[in-house]
Tab-separated table of C-alpha atoms and ligand atoms in Angstrom:
chain	number	residue	atom	x	y	z
A	1	MET	CA	-179.761	52.823	-136.199
A	2	ILE	CA	-176.070	53.696	-136.205
A	3	VAL	CA	-175.209	57.402	-136.250
A	4	LEU	CA	-171.861	58.821	-137.294
A	5	GLY	CA	-171.240	62.001	-135.262
A	6	ILE	CA	-168.708	64.617	-136.332
A	7	GLU	CA	-167.454	67.550	-134.259
A	8	THR	CA	-164.963	70.169	-135.495
A	9	SER	CA	-166.323	73.443	-134.076
A	10	CYS	CA	-163.164	74.465	-132.248
A	11	ASP	CA	-159.876	72.702	-131.561
A	12	GLU	CA	-161.020	69.108	-131.090
A	13	THR	CA	-161.502	66.805	-134.046
A	14	ALA	CA	-164.001	64.257	-132.783
A	15	VAL	CA	-165.789	61.287	-134.340
A	16	ALA	CA	-168.237	58.879	-132.733
A	17	LEU	CA	-170.449	55.955	-133.657
A	18	LEU	CA	-173.627	55.644	-131.632
A	19	ARG	CA	-176.203	52.855	-131.708
A	20	ASP	CA	-179.891	53.771	-131.230
A	21	GLY	CA	-179.093	57.161	-129.775
A	22	ARG	CA	-177.636	55.823	-126.521
A	23	GLU	CA	-174.932	53.200	-126.924
A	24	ILE	CA	-171.445	54.549	-127.701
A	25	LEU	CA	-169.691	52.060	-129.986
A	26	SER	CA	-166.666	54.269	-130.531
A	27	SER	CA	-165.778	57.835	-129.542
A	28	LEU	CA	-162.461	59.301	-130.634
A	29	VAL	CA	-161.223	62.779	-129.765
A	30	TYR	CA	-158.088	64.225	-131.255
A	31	SER	CA	-157.146	67.412	-129.447
A	32	GLN	CA	-155.159	70.092	-131.235
A	33	THR	CA	-153.999	71.704	-127.994
A	34	ASP	CA	-150.297	71.109	-128.745
A	35	LEU	CA	-150.729	72.917	-132.049
A	36	HIS	CA	-152.294	75.969	-130.387
A	37	ALA	CA	-150.273	75.981	-127.145
A	38	ARG	CA	-147.626	78.261	-128.609
A	39	TYR	CA	-150.256	80.902	-129.470
A	40	GLY	CA	-151.876	80.729	-126.016
A	41	GLY	CA	-155.276	80.155	-127.660
A	42	VAL	CA	-156.877	78.680	-130.765
A	43	MET	CA	-155.440	79.835	-134.109
A	44	PRO	CA	-158.452	79.383	-136.482
A	45	GLU	CA	-156.552	78.866	-139.740
A	46	ALA	CA	-154.233	76.267	-138.233
A	47	ALA	CA	-157.272	74.564	-136.647
A	48	SER	CA	-159.066	74.234	-140.014
A	49	ARG	CA	-156.065	72.685	-141.724
A	50	ASP	CA	-155.504	70.258	-138.883
A	51	HIS	CA	-159.182	69.162	-138.869
A	52	LEU	CA	-158.925	68.499	-142.601
A	53	ARG	CA	-155.796	66.423	-142.130
A	54	LYS	CA	-157.126	64.400	-139.202
A	55	LEU	CA	-160.867	63.917	-139.754
A	56	PRO	CA	-160.935	61.266	-142.539
A	57	ARG	CA	-158.420	59.083	-140.697
A	58	LEU	CA	-160.316	59.391	-137.451
A	59	VAL	CA	-163.548	58.204	-139.120
A	60	ASP	CA	-161.725	55.155	-140.553
A	61	GLU	CA	-160.294	54.461	-137.112
A	62	ALA	CA	-163.704	54.741	-135.408
A	63	LEU	CA	-165.298	52.326	-137.912
A	64	ALA	CA	-162.454	49.835	-137.428
A	65	GLN	CA	-162.664	50.117	-133.650
A	66	ALA	CA	-166.418	49.477	-133.664
A	67	GLY	CA	-166.046	46.638	-136.195
A	68	LEU	CA	-168.411	48.438	-138.587
A	69	ALA	CA	-168.394	49.200	-142.306
A	70	TRP	CA	-169.696	52.277	-144.154
A	71	GLY	CA	-172.793	50.316	-145.132
A	72	ASP	CA	-173.809	49.960	-141.479
A	73	LEU	CA	-174.395	53.704	-141.053
A	74	GLY	CA	-177.944	55.050	-140.987
A	75	LEU	CA	-177.445	58.752	-140.277
A	76	VAL	CA	-174.733	61.411	-140.184
A	77	GLY	CA	-174.806	64.206	-137.603
A	78	VAL	CA	-172.468	67.188	-137.682
A	79	THR	CA	-171.992	70.353	-135.621
A	80	TYR	CA	-172.823	73.431	-137.748
A	81	GLY	CA	-172.508	76.068	-135.001
A	82	PRO	CA	-171.648	77.867	-132.862
A	83	GLY	CA	-167.894	77.825	-133.367
A	84	LEU	CA	-165.129	78.921	-135.697
A	85	VAL	CA	-166.291	79.246	-139.288
A	86	GLY	CA	-163.319	77.479	-140.940
A	87	PRO	CA	-163.269	74.484	-138.596
A	88	LEU	CA	-167.085	74.157	-138.851
A	89	LEU	CA	-166.850	74.229	-142.645
A	90	VAL	CA	-164.375	71.332	-142.634
A	91	GLY	CA	-166.744	69.140	-140.603
A	92	ILE	CA	-169.820	70.103	-142.629
A	93	SER	CA	-168.049	69.530	-145.971
A	94	TYR	CA	-166.760	66.134	-144.940
A	95	ALA	CA	-170.121	65.081	-143.462
A	96	SER	CA	-171.953	66.252	-146.611
A	97	GLY	CA	-169.531	64.234	-148.731
A	98	VAL	CA	-170.234	61.097	-146.691
A	99	ALA	CA	-173.988	61.702	-146.857
A	100	VAL	CA	-173.969	62.118	-150.644
A	101	ALA	CA	-171.595	59.227	-151.314
A	102	ARG	CA	-173.468	56.813	-149.031
A	103	ASP	CA	-176.961	58.183	-149.649
A	104	LEU	CA	-177.486	58.939	-145.955
A	105	PRO	CA	-179.520	61.681	-144.277
A	106	LEU	CA	-177.428	64.487	-142.769
A	107	VAL	CA	-178.611	66.338	-139.660
A	108	GLY	CA	-177.002	69.567	-138.407
A	109	VAL	CA	-176.412	69.906	-134.681
A	110	ASN	CA	-176.086	72.907	-132.350
A	111	HIS	CA	-172.894	72.375	-130.343
A	112	LEU	CA	-174.504	73.745	-127.158
A	113	ALA	CA	-177.517	71.442	-127.416
A	114	ALA	CA	-175.086	68.589	-128.068
A	115	HIS	CA	-173.323	69.360	-124.775
A	116	LEU	CA	-176.650	68.893	-122.954
A	117	PHE	CA	-177.071	65.444	-124.534
A	118	ALA	CA	-174.141	64.262	-122.379
A	119	HIS	CA	-176.846	63.923	-119.720
A	120	ARG	CA	-178.915	61.545	-121.855
A	121	LEU	CA	-175.850	59.434	-122.633
A	122	SER	CA	-174.717	59.177	-119.022
A	123	GLU	CA	-178.125	58.747	-117.369
A	124	PRO	CA	-180.547	57.395	-119.973
A	125	GLU	CA	-183.430	57.179	-117.511
A	126	ALA	CA	-183.072	60.832	-116.393
A	127	GLU	CA	-185.072	62.948	-118.831
A	128	PRO	CA	-185.981	66.681	-118.774
A	129	PRO	CA	-187.223	68.949	-117.295
A	130	PHE	CA	-183.968	70.333	-115.892
A	131	LEU	CA	-181.858	73.448	-115.736
A	132	GLY	CA	-178.778	73.130	-117.954
A	133	LEU	CA	-175.529	74.886	-117.087
A	134	VAL	CA	-173.246	74.833	-120.130
A	135	VAL	CA	-169.834	75.974	-119.035
A	136	SER	CA	-166.979	75.661	-121.496
A	137	GLY	CA	-164.099	77.563	-123.066
A	138	GLY	CA	-166.366	79.359	-125.509
A	139	HIS	CA	-169.706	79.528	-123.677
A	140	THR	CA	-171.271	79.968	-120.269
A	141	LEU	CA	-175.029	79.869	-120.116
A	142	LEU	CA	-178.027	78.708	-118.138
A	143	ALA	CA	-180.921	77.175	-120.051
A	144	ALA	CA	-184.296	75.800	-119.070
A	145	VAL	CA	-184.823	72.442	-120.804
A	146	PRO	CA	-188.508	71.462	-120.401
A	147	ARG	CA	-188.016	68.654	-122.941
A	148	TRP	CA	-185.313	67.563	-125.370
A	149	GLY	CA	-185.387	69.893	-128.348
A	150	GLU	CA	-186.697	72.869	-126.374
A	151	TYR	CA	-184.149	75.272	-124.917
A	152	LYS	CA	-184.750	78.636	-123.268
A	153	VAL	CA	-181.613	80.545	-122.329
A	154	VAL	CA	-182.224	82.389	-119.058
A	155	GLY	CA	-178.726	83.605	-118.235
A	156	THR	CA	-175.431	84.024	-119.990
A	157	THR	CA	-172.023	85.614	-119.546
A	158	ARG	CA	-171.862	89.248	-120.573
A	159	ASP	CA	-168.205	88.903	-121.569
A	160	ASP	CA	-165.755	85.992	-121.173
A	161	ALA	CA	-166.836	82.366	-120.773
A	162	ALA	CA	-165.791	80.786	-117.473
A	163	GLY	CA	-163.301	78.471	-119.216
A	164	GLU	CA	-161.925	81.400	-121.180
A	165	ALA	CA	-161.372	83.319	-117.924
A	166	LEU	CA	-159.533	80.309	-116.476
A	167	ASP	CA	-157.428	79.992	-119.640
A	168	LYS	CA	-156.538	83.716	-119.640
A	169	PHE	CA	-155.657	83.606	-115.946
A	170	GLY	CA	-153.537	80.516	-116.601
A	171	ARG	CA	-151.690	82.360	-119.337
A	172	LEU	CA	-150.787	85.081	-116.809
A	173	LEU	CA	-149.244	82.375	-114.640
A	174	GLY	CA	-147.518	80.701	-117.585
A	175	LEU	CA	-149.538	77.489	-117.192
A	176	GLY	CA	-149.958	76.880	-120.925
A	177	TYR	CA	-153.173	76.267	-122.877
A	178	PRO	CA	-155.765	75.082	-121.951
A	179	ALA	CA	-155.094	76.024	-118.341
A	180	GLY	CA	-158.344	74.823	-116.710
A	181	PRO	CA	-157.169	71.317	-115.758
A	182	LYS	CA	-153.818	72.629	-114.436
A	183	ILE	CA	-155.515	75.361	-112.399
A	184	GLY	CA	-157.832	72.684	-110.999
A	185	ALA	CA	-154.895	70.500	-109.941
A	186	LEU	CA	-152.846	73.368	-108.442
A	187	ALA	CA	-155.902	74.737	-106.643
A	188	ARG	CA	-156.203	71.568	-104.614
A	189	GLU	CA	-152.944	72.465	-102.844
A	190	GLY	CA	-153.822	76.114	-102.260
A	191	ASP	CA	-155.963	78.239	-99.975
A	192	PRO	CA	-159.200	79.394	-101.679
A	193	ALA	CA	-159.436	82.316	-99.229
A	194	ALA	CA	-155.856	83.569	-99.799
A	195	VAL	CA	-156.764	86.200	-102.407
A	196	PRO	CA	-160.045	88.160	-102.160
A	197	PHE	CA	-161.007	87.987	-105.847
A	198	PRO	CA	-164.316	89.697	-106.713
A	199	ARG	CA	-167.545	87.804	-107.471
A	200	PRO	CA	-168.905	89.936	-110.321
A	201	MET	CA	-172.704	90.256	-110.553
A	202	LEU	CA	-173.156	87.720	-107.763
A	203	GLU	CA	-175.956	89.423	-105.887
A	204	SER	CA	-178.697	89.569	-108.467
A	205	GLY	CA	-179.898	88.290	-111.817
A	206	LEU	CA	-178.896	85.234	-113.817
A	207	ASP	CA	-176.304	86.810	-116.116
A	208	MET	CA	-172.616	86.453	-115.324
A	209	SER	CA	-169.372	88.312	-115.978
A	210	PHE	CA	-165.867	86.890	-115.748
A	211	ALA	CA	-163.669	89.433	-117.552
A	212	GLY	CA	-163.233	91.630	-114.450
A	213	LEU	CA	-161.866	88.671	-112.574
A	214	LYS	CA	-158.926	88.438	-114.937
A	215	THR	CA	-158.260	92.191	-114.570
A	216	ALA	CA	-158.335	91.783	-110.777
A	217	ALA	CA	-155.768	88.982	-111.133
A	218	VAL	CA	-153.492	91.226	-113.240
A	219	TYR	CA	-153.509	93.919	-110.534
A	220	TRP	CA	-153.092	91.424	-107.721
A	221	LEU	CA	-150.047	89.896	-109.425
A	222	ARG	CA	-148.564	93.348	-109.971
A	223	ASP	CA	-148.992	94.299	-106.297
A	224	HIS	CA	-148.311	90.870	-104.697
A	225	PRO	CA	-145.795	89.131	-106.959
A	226	GLY	CA	-144.796	86.631	-104.252
A	227	THR	CA	-148.232	85.008	-103.888
A	228	PRO	CA	-147.866	81.209	-104.219
A	229	PRO	CA	-149.375	79.952	-107.518
A	230	ALA	CA	-151.431	77.314	-105.673
A	231	ASP	CA	-153.110	80.034	-103.549
A	232	LEU	CA	-153.738	82.161	-106.641
A	233	CYS	CA	-155.299	79.224	-108.499
A	234	ALA	CA	-157.410	78.118	-105.531
A	235	SER	CA	-158.714	81.663	-104.997
A	236	PHE	CA	-159.411	82.364	-108.669
A	237	LEU	CA	-161.152	79.024	-109.167
A	238	GLU	CA	-163.182	79.563	-105.996
A	239	ALA	CA	-164.498	82.868	-107.356
A	240	VAL	CA	-165.512	81.235	-110.667
A	241	VAL	CA	-167.108	78.245	-108.933
A	242	ASP	CA	-168.880	80.487	-106.440
A	243	VAL	CA	-170.509	82.554	-109.211
A	244	LEU	CA	-171.465	79.506	-111.313
A	245	SER	CA	-172.954	77.675	-108.320
A	246	GLU	CA	-174.887	80.674	-107.044
A	247	LYS	CA	-176.364	81.488	-110.465
A	248	ALA	CA	-177.282	77.879	-111.254
A	249	VAL	CA	-179.079	77.420	-107.934
A	250	ARG	CA	-180.845	80.787	-108.325
A	251	ALA	CA	-182.004	79.914	-111.847
A	252	ALA	CA	-183.283	76.470	-110.843
A	253	ARG	CA	-185.225	77.928	-107.916
A	254	ARG	CA	-186.651	80.767	-109.971
A	255	LEU	CA	-187.834	78.382	-112.684
A	256	SER	CA	-188.993	75.729	-110.192
A	257	LEU	CA	-186.724	73.121	-111.736
A	258	SER	CA	-185.553	70.512	-109.251
A	259	ARG	CA	-182.551	69.234	-111.214
A	260	ILE	CA	-179.409	70.935	-112.527
A	261	VAL	CA	-177.331	69.342	-115.306
A	262	VAL	CA	-173.792	70.655	-115.732
A	263	VAL	CA	-171.924	70.100	-119.009
A	264	GLY	CA	-169.008	71.564	-120.980
A	265	GLY	CA	-165.266	71.407	-120.286
A	266	VAL	CA	-165.388	73.271	-116.963
A	267	ALA	CA	-167.919	70.685	-115.688
A	268	ALA	CA	-164.891	68.377	-115.444
A	269	ASN	CA	-163.607	70.547	-112.590
A	270	ARG	CA	-163.519	68.804	-109.220
A	271	ARG	CA	-164.131	71.913	-107.128
A	272	LEU	CA	-167.292	72.741	-109.094
A	273	ARG	CA	-168.362	69.127	-108.588
A	274	GLU	CA	-167.995	69.625	-104.813
A	275	VAL	CA	-169.430	73.117	-104.303
A	276	LEU	CA	-172.481	73.156	-106.579
A	277	PRO	CA	-174.091	69.931	-105.254
A	278	GLU	CA	-173.524	71.163	-101.697
A	279	ARG	CA	-175.275	74.488	-102.370
A	280	ALA	CA	-178.032	72.817	-104.364
A	281	GLN	CA	-178.734	70.282	-101.656
A	282	ALA	CA	-179.569	73.051	-99.213
A	283	TRP	CA	-182.560	73.889	-101.463
A	284	GLY	CA	-183.500	70.277	-102.198
A	285	LEU	CA	-182.103	70.424	-105.735
A	286	ALA	CA	-180.266	67.535	-107.406
A	287	VAL	CA	-177.167	68.096	-109.555
A	288	HIS	CA	-176.028	65.828	-112.386
A	289	PHE	CA	-172.505	65.879	-113.808
A	290	PRO	CA	-171.859	63.522	-116.727
A	291	PRO	CA	-168.426	61.833	-116.622
A	292	PRO	CA	-165.605	64.228	-117.625
A	293	GLU	CA	-165.051	62.582	-121.044
A	294	LEU	CA	-168.655	63.398	-121.971
A	295	CYS	CA	-168.407	66.945	-120.532
A	296	THR	CA	-165.492	68.037	-122.735
A	297	ASP	CA	-165.892	68.261	-126.512
A	298	ASN	CA	-166.634	64.919	-128.167
A	299	ALA	CA	-168.783	63.589	-131.003
A	300	ALA	CA	-170.921	61.080	-129.080
A	301	ILE	CA	-172.990	64.035	-127.831
A	302	VAL	CA	-173.306	65.296	-131.433
A	303	ALA	CA	-174.504	61.882	-132.609
A	304	ALA	CA	-177.004	61.689	-129.715
A	305	CYS	CA	-178.445	65.110	-130.549
A	306	ALA	CA	-178.640	64.257	-134.273
A	307	HIS	CA	-180.395	60.971	-133.488
A	308	HIS	CA	-182.953	62.807	-131.361
A	309	ARG	CA	-183.637	65.400	-134.065
A	310	PHE	CA	-184.014	62.760	-136.751
A	311	THR	CA	-186.044	60.138	-134.925
A	312	GLU	CA	-188.010	62.132	-132.329
A	313	LEU	CA	-188.412	65.543	-133.989
A	314	ALA	CA	-188.713	64.112	-137.512
A	315	CYS	CA	-186.106	66.567	-138.780
A	316	PRO	CA	-185.736	65.614	-142.472
A	317	GLY	CA	-182.005	66.304	-142.812
A	318	SER	CA	-180.334	68.668	-145.235
A	319	LEU	CA	-177.515	68.616	-147.735
A	320	SER	CA	-177.212	72.397	-147.745
A	321	LEU	CA	-175.884	73.071	-144.244
A	322	SER	CA	-173.716	76.167	-143.752
A	323	PRO	CA	-171.600	77.080	-140.741
A	324	GLU	CA	-173.375	79.351	-138.267
A	325	PRO	CA	-170.585	80.685	-136.037
A	326	ASN	CA	-173.017	82.552	-133.751
A	327	LEU	CA	-175.809	79.976	-133.633
A	328	SER	CA	-177.795	80.470	-130.427
A	329	LEU	CA	-179.194	77.751	-128.203
A	330	ASP	CA	-182.235	79.863	-127.331
A	331	GLY	CA	-185.223	78.579	-129.298
A	332	TRP	CA	-183.137	76.115	-131.351
A	333	SER	CA	-184.641	72.688	-131.878
B	401	LIG	O1	-166.250	72.099	-123.722
B	401	LIG	P1	-164.787	72.253	-123.999
B	401	LIG	O2	-163.959	70.991	-124.093
B	401	LIG	O3	-164.550	73.064	-125.299
B	401	LIG	C1	-165.334	74.173	-125.637
B	401	LIG	O4	-166.431	73.981	-126.254
B	401	LIG	O5	-164.901	75.290	-125.258
B	401	LIG	O6	-164.211	73.211	-122.833
B	401	LIG	C2	-162.864	73.611	-122.783
B	401	LIG	C3	-162.667	74.493	-121.539
B	401	LIG	C4	-161.276	75.138	-121.471
B	401	LIG	O7	-161.430	76.498	-121.121
B	401	LIG	C5	-160.589	74.366	-120.354
B	401	LIG	O8	-159.612	75.134	-119.682
B	401	LIG	C6	-161.759	74.002	-119.461
B	401	LIG	O9	-162.828	73.718	-120.348
B	401	LIG	N1	-161.508	72.807	-118.642
B	401	LIG	C7	-161.434	72.818	-117.294
B	401	LIG	C8	-161.162	71.485	-116.893
B	401	LIG	N2	-161.089	70.704	-118.011
B	401	LIG	C9	-161.311	71.534	-119.072
B	401	LIG	N3	-161.563	73.830	-116.419
B	401	LIG	C10	-161.424	73.536	-115.106
B	401	LIG	N4	-161.148	72.297	-114.641
B	401	LIG	C11	-161.016	71.242	-115.489
B	401	LIG	N5	-160.751	70.020	-115.008
B	402	LIG	ZN1	-167.838	72.547	-126.323
């Protein structure tokens, strides 16, 4: 079965064609970051219009690249939440149009569950149970995944997502949007111990908080304007990575899960890929990071999640999907 996956929940227009839930025939991601760079964050109205302009062409391009025709499709999967309501509506409307015109089933996908499916695509033989750490620009959460289709959120950020904190900190330094990759690169030349940034809520519990870290950076910059940017980035990133690693290991141990799967844009970060496995190893835990292109927003993960819902959960599909901007991962299947 060939699944057409569509992702428009934020500022990436993404389309993918997936065979039998595992084999990526084509995966195209058009990032709107240039459009939003001048605002220092995502401008929802501009995002919707750009998705509308780009999506149909991207689907044509994906079909051509995979050497497929419309008649080859067996299922359409689309993200219906969480995300920005306008951008979600563009994806859902387009996907519904395709489903009606081609008489195909349409399955709605939770963007956060889709992120976890990066693990299935990158390591097909590695199945749940595992602890999922979803760490992106919009979300930071820990979820127990006893089996695909069953998600129990055990920890979440109380305020900013980790990627959001990195992006806000980057804006302070004038690094542009999104700042995560640039902070990661600069950090490699800096001293992670140069600035004593706080580790909010590190000592106990599974919830996280990253907003105070940005405030600490504002005050530090005010009082120490000469601090080299590389040292600032290395220290800020170290605080974020420290909290994420500590909480993930704590959650896995508490839930007796021996594997941690890290997904979402921040999972592309090299420092996180060094620190977390090191900490986990000390407790005999394994850590899986899908390749960076599957960690950041893409539609192959949406197609994989839709395929699972349709074929393994017998989800019948629906032509009356609506955007759910605050859709939770907890209890979603
Ligand atoms: O998952 P994603 O592509 O989109 C959302 O669903 O949010 O994540 C985007 C976030 C941004 O905050 C970006 O700065 C961060 O992931 N990011 C990184 C890296 N690549 C992307 N953060 C740190 N290091 C990276 N290499
Ligand atoms: Zn995402």
